[in-house]
CSV table of C-alpha atoms in Angstrom, one decimal:
chain,number,residue,atom,x,y,z
A,1,UNK,CA,14.5,48.8,35.9
A,2,UNK,CA,18.3,49.9,35.9
A,3,UNK,CA,20.4,48.5,38.7
A,4,UNK,CA,24.2,48.8,39.8
A,5,UNK,CA,25.4,45.6,39.5
A,6,UNK,CA,28.3,44.3,42.0
A,7,UNK,CA,31.4,41.9,41.2
A,8,UNK,CA,32.4,39.5,42.5
A,9,UNK,CA,29.1,39.3,45.6
A,10,UNK,CA,31.5,36.8,47.9
A,11,UNK,CA,35.5,37.4,47.5
A,12,UNK,CA,37.6,35.7,49.5
A,13,UNK,CA,41.5,36.4,50.3
A,14,UNK,CA,44.8,36.2,52.2
A,15,UNK,CA,46.0,38.9,54.1
A,16,UNK,CA,48.6,41.0,51.9
A,17,UNK,CA,47.0,40.1,49.1
A,18,UNK,CA,45.4,43.0,46.7
A,19,UNK,CA,41.6,42.5,46.0
A,20,UNK,CA,40.0,44.5,43.1
A,21,UNK,CA,35.6,45.3,43.7
A,22,UNK,CA,34.4,45.7,40.7
A,23,UNK,CA,31.0,47.9,40.3
A,24,UNK,CA,28.8,49.1,37.3
A,25,UNK,CA,27.7,51.7,37.7
A,26,UNK,CA,23.5,52.6,36.3
A,27,UNK,CA,24.7,53.6,32.9
A,28,UNK,CA,23.9,57.8,32.8
A,29,UNK,CA,25.1,57.8,36.7
A,30,UNK,CA,27.6,60.2,36.9
A,31,UNK,CA,28.5,60.0,40.3
A,32,UNK,CA,29.9,57.3,42.5
A,33,UNK,CA,30.6,56.0,45.9
A,34,UNK,CA,31.5,53.7,47.9
A,35,UNK,CA,30.9,51.8,51.8
A,36,UNK,CA,31.0,49.7,53.7
A,37,UNK,CA,30.2,48.0,56.4
A,38,UNK,CA,32.3,45.8,58.8
A,39,UNK,CA,29.9,42.9,60.3
A,40,UNK,CA,27.4,43.8,62.6
A,41,UNK,CA,28.0,47.2,62.2
A,42,UNK,CA,27.6,51.0,60.7
A,43,UNK,CA,27.3,51.9,57.2
A,44,UNK,CA,30.5,53.8,56.7
A,45,UNK,CA,31.7,55.8,53.7
A,46,UNK,CA,34.9,55.9,52.1
A,47,UNK,CA,35.0,57.7,49.1
A,48,UNK,CA,33.3,59.7,46.3
A,49,UNK,CA,34.5,60.0,42.7
A,50,UNK,CA,33.5,62.5,39.4
A,51,UNK,CA,34.7,63.4,36.8
A,52,UNK,CA,37.4,61.1,37.2
A,53,UNK,CA,38.5,62.0,39.8
A,54,UNK,CA,37.8,61.3,43.7
A,55,UNK,CA,35.2,64.2,45.1
A,56,UNK,CA,35.8,63.3,49.0
A,57,UNK,CA,36.8,60.6,51.0
A,58,UNK,CA,36.7,59.4,54.7
A,59,UNK,CA,39.7,58.7,57.2
A,60,UNK,CA,39.3,54.9,56.4
A,61,UNK,CA,40.2,55.8,53.2
A,62,UNK,CA,43.9,55.8,53.5
A,63,UNK,CA,47.0,54.9,51.1
A,64,UNK,CA,45.9,51.0,50.6
A,65,UNK,CA,42.4,52.5,49.0
A,66,UNK,CA,42.3,53.4,45.6
A,67,UNK,CA,39.3,53.4,42.9
A,68,UNK,CA,40.0,53.8,39.2
A,69,UNK,CA,36.7,53.8,36.4
A,70,UNK,CA,38.8,52.3,33.8
A,71,UNK,CA,36.9,52.5,31.3
A,72,UNK,CA,33.3,53.7,30.6
A,73,UNK,CA,30.6,51.1,32.2
A,74,UNK,CA,33.2,50.1,35.5
A,75,UNK,CA,34.3,52.1,38.6
A,76,UNK,CA,36.6,49.4,40.7
A,77,UNK,CA,37.9,49.9,44.6
A,78,UNK,CA,41.1,48.7,45.0
A,79,UNK,CA,42.9,47.8,48.3
A,80,UNK,CA,46.6,47.0,47.9
A,81,UNK,CA,47.5,44.5,50.9
A,82,UNK,CA,44.0,43.7,52.4
A,83,UNK,CA,44.1,43.2,56.8
A,84,UNK,CA,42.2,41.1,58.6
A,85,UNK,CA,40.0,44.1,60.1
A,86,UNK,CA,39.2,44.6,56.2
A,87,UNK,CA,36.6,42.3,56.2
A,88,UNK,CA,33.5,43.9,55.4
A,89,UNK,CA,30.2,44.2,53.1
A,90,UNK,CA,31.5,46.6,50.7
A,91,UNK,CA,28.9,48.4,48.3
A,92,UNK,CA,29.0,50.6,45.4
A,93,UNK,CA,26.2,53.3,44.7
A,94,UNK,CA,25.9,55.9,42.3
A,95,UNK,CA,23.5,58.7,42.0
A,96,UNK,CA,22.5,60.7,38.0
A,97,UNK,CA,23.6,64.4,39.1
A,98,UNK,CA,24.1,66.3,42.4
A,99,UNK,CA,20.6,68.0,42.3
A,100,UNK,CA,18.9,63.9,42.2
A,101,UNK,CA,18.0,62.6,45.6
A,102,UNK,CA,18.3,59.1,45.0
A,103,UNK,CA,21.4,56.9,46.2
A,104,UNK,CA,21.2,53.6,44.1
A,105,UNK,CA,23.4,51.4,46.3
A,106,UNK,CA,24.4,47.6,44.5
A,107,UNK,CA,24.2,44.0,46.7
A,108,UNK,CA,27.1,44.6,48.0
A,109,UNK,CA,30.7,42.3,47.2
A,110,UNK,CA,31.5,40.4,50.7
A,111,UNK,CA,35.4,40.7,51.3
A,112,UNK,CA,37.0,37.9,53.5
A,113,UNK,CA,40.2,38.2,54.8
A,114,UNK,CA,42.0,35.5,56.3
B,1,UNK,CA,29.0,61.3,62.9
B,2,UNK,CA,25.2,60.7,62.8
B,3,UNK,CA,23.2,64.0,63.3
B,4,UNK,CA,20.1,61.7,63.7
B,5,UNK,CA,18.3,59.6,66.6
B,6,UNK,CA,16.8,57.1,66.6
B,7,UNK,CA,15.0,54.4,68.7
B,8,UNK,CA,17.4,50.6,68.4
B,9,UNK,CA,14.5,48.6,67.5
B,10,UNK,CA,10.7,48.9,67.1
B,11,UNK,CA,8.1,45.9,66.2
B,12,UNK,CA,5.3,46.6,64.2
B,13,UNK,CA,1.8,44.2,63.8
B,14,UNK,CA,1.4,43.1,60.1
B,15,UNK,CA,-0.7,45.3,58.2
B,16,UNK,CA,-0.5,48.4,60.5
B,17,UNK,CA,0.6,51.1,60.3
B,18,UNK,CA,5.1,51.3,61.4
B,19,UNK,CA,5.9,55.3,62.4
B,20,UNK,CA,9.3,55.8,62.5
B,21,UNK,CA,10.7,58.5,64.7
B,22,UNK,CA,13.8,59.9,64.0
B,23,UNK,CA,15.1,63.0,66.2
B,24,UNK,CA,17.1,65.8,64.1
B,25,UNK,CA,17.7,68.8,66.4
B,26,UNK,CA,21.1,70.2,64.9
B,27,UNK,CA,19.0,70.5,61.4
B,28,UNK,CA,21.2,73.2,58.9
B,29,UNK,CA,17.9,75.4,56.7
B,30,UNK,CA,19.3,73.3,53.9
B,31,UNK,CA,19.8,70.3,55.0
B,32,UNK,CA,16.4,67.4,53.9
B,33,UNK,CA,15.9,64.5,55.8
B,34,UNK,CA,16.6,61.3,53.9
B,35,UNK,CA,15.3,57.6,55.3
B,36,UNK,CA,17.4,55.1,53.4
B,37,UNK,CA,16.4,50.9,54.6
B,38,UNK,CA,18.4,47.9,55.0
B,39,UNK,CA,16.7,44.8,53.6
B,40,UNK,CA,19.1,42.2,56.1
B,41,UNK,CA,22.3,42.6,54.5
B,42,UNK,CA,21.6,44.0,51.0
B,43,UNK,CA,22.4,47.6,49.8
B,44,UNK,CA,20.7,50.6,51.2
B,45,UNK,CA,17.5,51.4,49.6
B,46,UNK,CA,16.1,54.8,49.7
B,47,UNK,CA,13.2,55.8,50.5
B,48,UNK,CA,11.8,58.9,50.9
B,49,UNK,CA,13.0,62.9,51.5
B,50,UNK,CA,11.3,66.1,52.3
B,51,UNK,CA,12.8,69.2,53.0
B,52,UNK,CA,10.0,71.0,55.4
B,53,UNK,CA,6.9,70.1,53.7
B,54,UNK,CA,5.0,67.1,54.1
B,55,UNK,CA,6.2,63.8,51.8
B,56,UNK,CA,4.3,60.9,50.1
B,57,UNK,CA,5.2,58.4,47.8
B,58,UNK,CA,4.2,54.7,46.9
B,59,UNK,CA,6.4,53.3,49.8
B,60,UNK,CA,5.5,55.7,52.5
B,61,UNK,CA,5.3,59.4,54.3
B,62,UNK,CA,7.2,61.3,56.0
B,63,UNK,CA,6.1,63.9,57.8
B,64,UNK,CA,8.2,66.6,59.5
B,65,UNK,CA,7.8,68.6,62.2
B,66,UNK,CA,7.1,72.2,61.7
B,67,UNK,CA,10.4,73.1,63.5
B,68,UNK,CA,11.5,70.5,61.7
B,69,UNK,CA,13.5,69.2,64.5
B,70,UNK,CA,12.1,65.4,64.1
B,71,UNK,CA,9.9,63.6,61.7
B,72,UNK,CA,8.6,60.7,61.4
B,73,UNK,CA,8.5,57.7,58.4
B,74,UNK,CA,5.6,56.3,57.8
B,75,UNK,CA,4.9,52.8,55.9
B,76,UNK,CA,0.9,52.8,55.6
B,77,UNK,CA,0.4,49.0,55.5
B,78,UNK,CA,3.7,47.3,56.6
B,79,UNK,CA,4.2,43.3,55.4
B,80,UNK,CA,7.2,41.1,56.2
B,81,UNK,CA,9.1,42.7,53.4
B,82,UNK,CA,9.1,45.9,55.3
B,83,UNK,CA,10.8,44.3,58.2
B,84,UNK,CA,14.7,46.2,57.7
B,85,UNK,CA,16.7,48.8,59.3
B,86,UNK,CA,15.6,51.9,58.7
B,87,UNK,CA,18.1,54.9,58.9
B,88,UNK,CA,17.0,58.7,58.8
B,89,UNK,CA,19.6,60.7,57.8
B,90,UNK,CA,20.5,64.6,57.3
B,91,UNK,CA,22.4,66.2,55.3
B,92,UNK,CA,22.6,69.2,52.5
B,93,UNK,CA,20.6,69.1,49.2
B,94,UNK,CA,23.1,68.2,45.8
B,95,UNK,CA,27.1,69.0,45.5
B,96,UNK,CA,28.9,66.7,44.4
B,97,UNK,CA,29.4,65.6,47.6
B,98,UNK,CA,26.7,63.0,48.4
B,99,UNK,CA,28.2,61.2,50.5
B,100,UNK,CA,25.4,59.7,53.6
B,101,UNK,CA,26.3,59.5,56.9
B,102,UNK,CA,24.5,56.8,58.2
B,103,UNK,CA,24.0,55.8,62.0
B,104,UNK,CA,22.6,53.2,63.6
B,105,UNK,CA,19.4,53.2,62.1
B,106,UNK,CA,15.8,51.6,64.2
B,107,UNK,CA,15.7,47.7,63.3
B,108,UNK,CA,12.3,47.4,62.2
B,109,UNK,CA,10.5,43.5,63.4
B,110,UNK,CA,7.2,43.5,61.1
B,111,UNK,CA,5.6,40.0,62.6
B,112,UNK,CA,2.7,38.4,61.5
C-alpha cells in the first residue's frame, strides 16, 4: 500500500540553525500539507501546497518557514532560524485531488531545538 | 478553532462497541463530518466521513443525526489497538485548501 514517508524521523538542532524536513508524498497525489504538533497539544495546520505554490498558510507559517517541491517526488519544509518553540512533531500529508476525502499522513519528524 | 466538541476521554472494554460522540451544532450545509485518529504520536489516520446519511466502512460506522448537529463514531468490536485519540472534524468538501482543523479529540482507552 502506498504511503507518505518522512525523513529524518528525529532531528536535533541548535537554536538559530536552519533545518530542512523532507517528505515523499504518495506518487500520484497533487495536494500537499504540513502540520505540526507540539508535545501534548493539538495537531496544527501550517501550510498547503498545490501546483507548485502555496494554497493556504496559517498564522504559524511566518517568514521563517518555507516549502518547496524541488523535484517530482520530494516536498520539503525549511525553518530558517530555529527557535526553542519550534520543537514539535512535524507531519506531512498528501491527497490525490481536491475532490477526494482521505488525507494520508506520514509518520512525522520529531524536531528538537536545543 | 475547531467547530466540534468531543468528550476528553472514554474507556471501552475490549470486544465491545465503542461509541464516540461529537457535537457540531454550527455545521453548514456544505460541510462534511470527518473522523481521524492518532495512535500514540503517529501521523493521524483517516477513518470515515459523511454528509447526512449514515456511513459504514471496514473500520467503523458513522451515525449523523437528522439535524446534522451531532454524530457518533462506532467501532463495532474495539481492540487494544484501537486505543488512540479520535478527532471529529468538520470541513467543506473539496477545494484546494483542504486543511484539517484538529481539536483536542477524545482519548479512547480500550481495556482488556
